[in-house]
Amino acid sequence: MFERLLKLIKENLPDKDLSGVSEDSRLIEDLGMDSIGMMMLSMSIEDEFGVVFDAPVAFKTVKDVLDYLNEHATK
């Protein structure tokens, strides 16, 4: 699942060197995502993993996203 998520992050941050991304990487502080990037990533996650965000979810780290997906992913 990490590799699939990393692929989506790379698609949303094509100009960033993401070779050092780990589960502990912070989406905003370490990867440089802004609010639009977070929205685009959320839409990509919905498509890729079959989840629907009914309410706002505050992801801080890659692990936060993975934990959410482990509980809610349908694909």
PDB file of C-alpha atoms in Angstrom:
ATOM      1  CA  MET A   1       0.000   0.000   0.000  1.00  0.00           C
ATOM      2  CA  PHE A   2       2.905   2.342   0.747  1.00  0.00           C
ATOM      3  CA  GLU A   3       4.158   2.075  -2.844  1.00  0.00           C
ATOM      4  CA  ARG A   4       0.725   2.870  -4.268  1.00  0.00           C
ATOM      5  CA  LEU A   5       0.417   5.897  -1.986  1.00  0.00           C
ATOM      6  CA  LEU A   6       3.937   7.046  -2.838  1.00  0.00           C
ATOM      7  CA  LYS A   7       3.041   6.879  -6.533  1.00  0.00           C
ATOM      8  CA  LEU A   8       0.088   9.207  -5.916  1.00  0.00           C
ATOM      9  CA  ILE A   9       2.231  11.604  -3.898  1.00  0.00           C
ATOM     10  CA  LYS A  10       4.790  11.690  -6.724  1.00  0.00           C
ATOM     11  CA  GLU A  11       2.047  12.416  -9.253  1.00  0.00           C
ATOM     12  CA  ASN A  12       0.891  15.350  -7.132  1.00  0.00           C
ATOM     13  CA  LEU A  13       4.430  16.653  -6.480  1.00  0.00           C
ATOM     14  CA  PRO A  14       6.212  15.952  -9.791  1.00  0.00           C
ATOM     15  CA  ASP A  15       9.002  18.498  -9.200  1.00  0.00           C
ATOM     16  CA  LYS A  16       9.994  17.189  -5.752  1.00  0.00           C
ATOM     17  CA  ASP A  17      12.725  14.679  -4.975  1.00  0.00           C
ATOM     18  CA  LEU A  18      10.786  12.122  -2.992  1.00  0.00           C
ATOM     19  CA  SER A  19      13.494   9.493  -2.729  1.00  0.00           C
ATOM     20  CA  GLY A  20      13.664   9.824   1.064  1.00  0.00           C
ATOM     21  CA  VAL A  21       9.947   9.626   1.788  1.00  0.00           C
ATOM     22  CA  SER A  22       9.082   7.359   4.708  1.00  0.00           C
ATOM     23  CA  GLU A  23       6.016   6.708   6.826  1.00  0.00           C
ATOM     24  CA  ASP A  24       7.222   9.426   9.200  1.00  0.00           C
ATOM     25  CA  SER A  25       7.428  12.086   6.472  1.00  0.00           C
ATOM     26  CA  ARG A  26       5.138  15.021   7.182  1.00  0.00           C
ATOM     27  CA  LEU A  27       2.990  15.944   4.204  1.00  0.00           C
ATOM     28  CA  ILE A  28       3.192  19.714   4.615  1.00  0.00           C
ATOM     29  CA  GLU A  29       6.456  20.370   6.438  1.00  0.00           C
ATOM     30  CA  ASP A  30       8.643  17.690   4.806  1.00  0.00           C
ATOM     31  CA  LEU A  31       7.032  17.176   1.407  1.00  0.00           C
ATOM     32  CA  GLY A  32       5.844  20.739   0.860  1.00  0.00           C
ATOM     33  CA  MET A  33       2.197  20.005   0.129  1.00  0.00           C
ATOM     34  CA  ASP A  34      -0.139  22.960   0.214  1.00  0.00           C
ATOM     35  CA  SER A  35      -3.930  22.958   0.581  1.00  0.00           C
ATOM     36  CA  ILE A  36      -4.485  22.435  -3.141  1.00  0.00           C
ATOM     37  CA  GLY A  37      -1.958  19.591  -3.166  1.00  0.00           C
ATOM     38  CA  MET A  38      -3.706  17.965  -0.218  1.00  0.00           C
ATOM     39  CA  MET A  39      -7.052  18.264  -1.997  1.00  0.00           C
ATOM     40  CA  MET A  40      -5.614  16.734  -5.188  1.00  0.00           C
ATOM     41  CA  LEU A  41      -3.996  13.925  -3.189  1.00  0.00           C
ATOM     42  CA  SER A  42      -7.305  13.245  -1.430  1.00  0.00           C
ATOM     43  CA  MET A  43      -9.101  12.964  -4.772  1.00  0.00           C
ATOM     44  CA  SER A  44      -6.403  10.622  -6.076  1.00  0.00           C
ATOM     45  CA  ILE A  45      -6.670   8.505  -2.925  1.00  0.00           C
ATOM     46  CA  GLU A  46     -10.424   8.231  -3.362  1.00  0.00           C
ATOM     47  CA  ASP A  47      -9.994   6.987  -6.936  1.00  0.00           C
ATOM     48  CA  GLU A  48      -7.070   4.647  -6.252  1.00  0.00           C
ATOM     49  CA  PHE A  49      -8.249   3.072  -3.006  1.00  0.00           C
ATOM     50  CA  GLY A  50     -12.047   3.300  -3.276  1.00  0.00           C
ATOM     51  CA  VAL A  51     -12.545   5.471  -0.211  1.00  0.00           C
ATOM     52  CA  VAL A  52     -14.868   8.434   0.186  1.00  0.00           C
ATOM     53  CA  PHE A  53     -14.000  11.289   2.495  1.00  0.00           C
ATOM     54  CA  ASP A  54     -17.371  12.244   4.009  1.00  0.00           C
ATOM     55  CA  ALA A  55     -15.793  14.517   6.594  1.00  0.00           C
ATOM     56  CA  PRO A  56     -12.484  16.360   6.735  1.00  0.00           C
ATOM     57  CA  VAL A  57      -9.537  14.186   7.745  1.00  0.00           C
ATOM     58  CA  ALA A  58      -6.377  15.850   9.047  1.00  0.00           C
ATOM     59  CA  PHE A  59      -3.478  13.821   7.718  1.00  0.00           C
ATOM     60  CA  LYS A  60      -0.136  15.010   9.080  1.00  0.00           C
ATOM     61  CA  THR A  61       2.166  12.174   8.029  1.00  0.00           C
ATOM     62  CA  VAL A  62       2.322   9.480   5.385  1.00  0.00           C
ATOM     63  CA  LYS A  63       1.626   6.980   8.190  1.00  0.00           C
ATOM     64  CA  ASP A  64      -1.619   8.797   9.033  1.00  0.00           C
ATOM     65  CA  VAL A  65      -2.771   8.221   5.459  1.00  0.00           C
ATOM     66  CA  LEU A  66      -1.679   4.584   5.512  1.00  0.00           C
ATOM     67  CA  ASP A  67      -3.476   3.959   8.815  1.00  0.00           C
ATOM     68  CA  TYR A  68      -6.641   5.457   7.372  1.00  0.00           C
ATOM     69  CA  LEU A  69      -6.351   3.364   4.227  1.00  0.00           C
ATOM     70  CA  ASN A  70      -5.768   0.173   6.204  1.00  0.00           C
ATOM     71  CA  GLU A  71      -9.134   0.759   7.861  1.00  0.00           C
ATOM     72  CA  HIS A  72     -11.146   2.127   4.937  1.00  0.00           C
ATOM     73  CA  ALA A  73      -9.690   1.094   1.574  1.00  0.00           C
ATOM     74  CA  THR A  74     -11.916  -1.068  -0.582  1.00  0.00           C
ATOM     75  CA  LYS A  75      -9.464  -1.569  -3.452  1.00  0.00           C
TER      76      LYS A  75
END
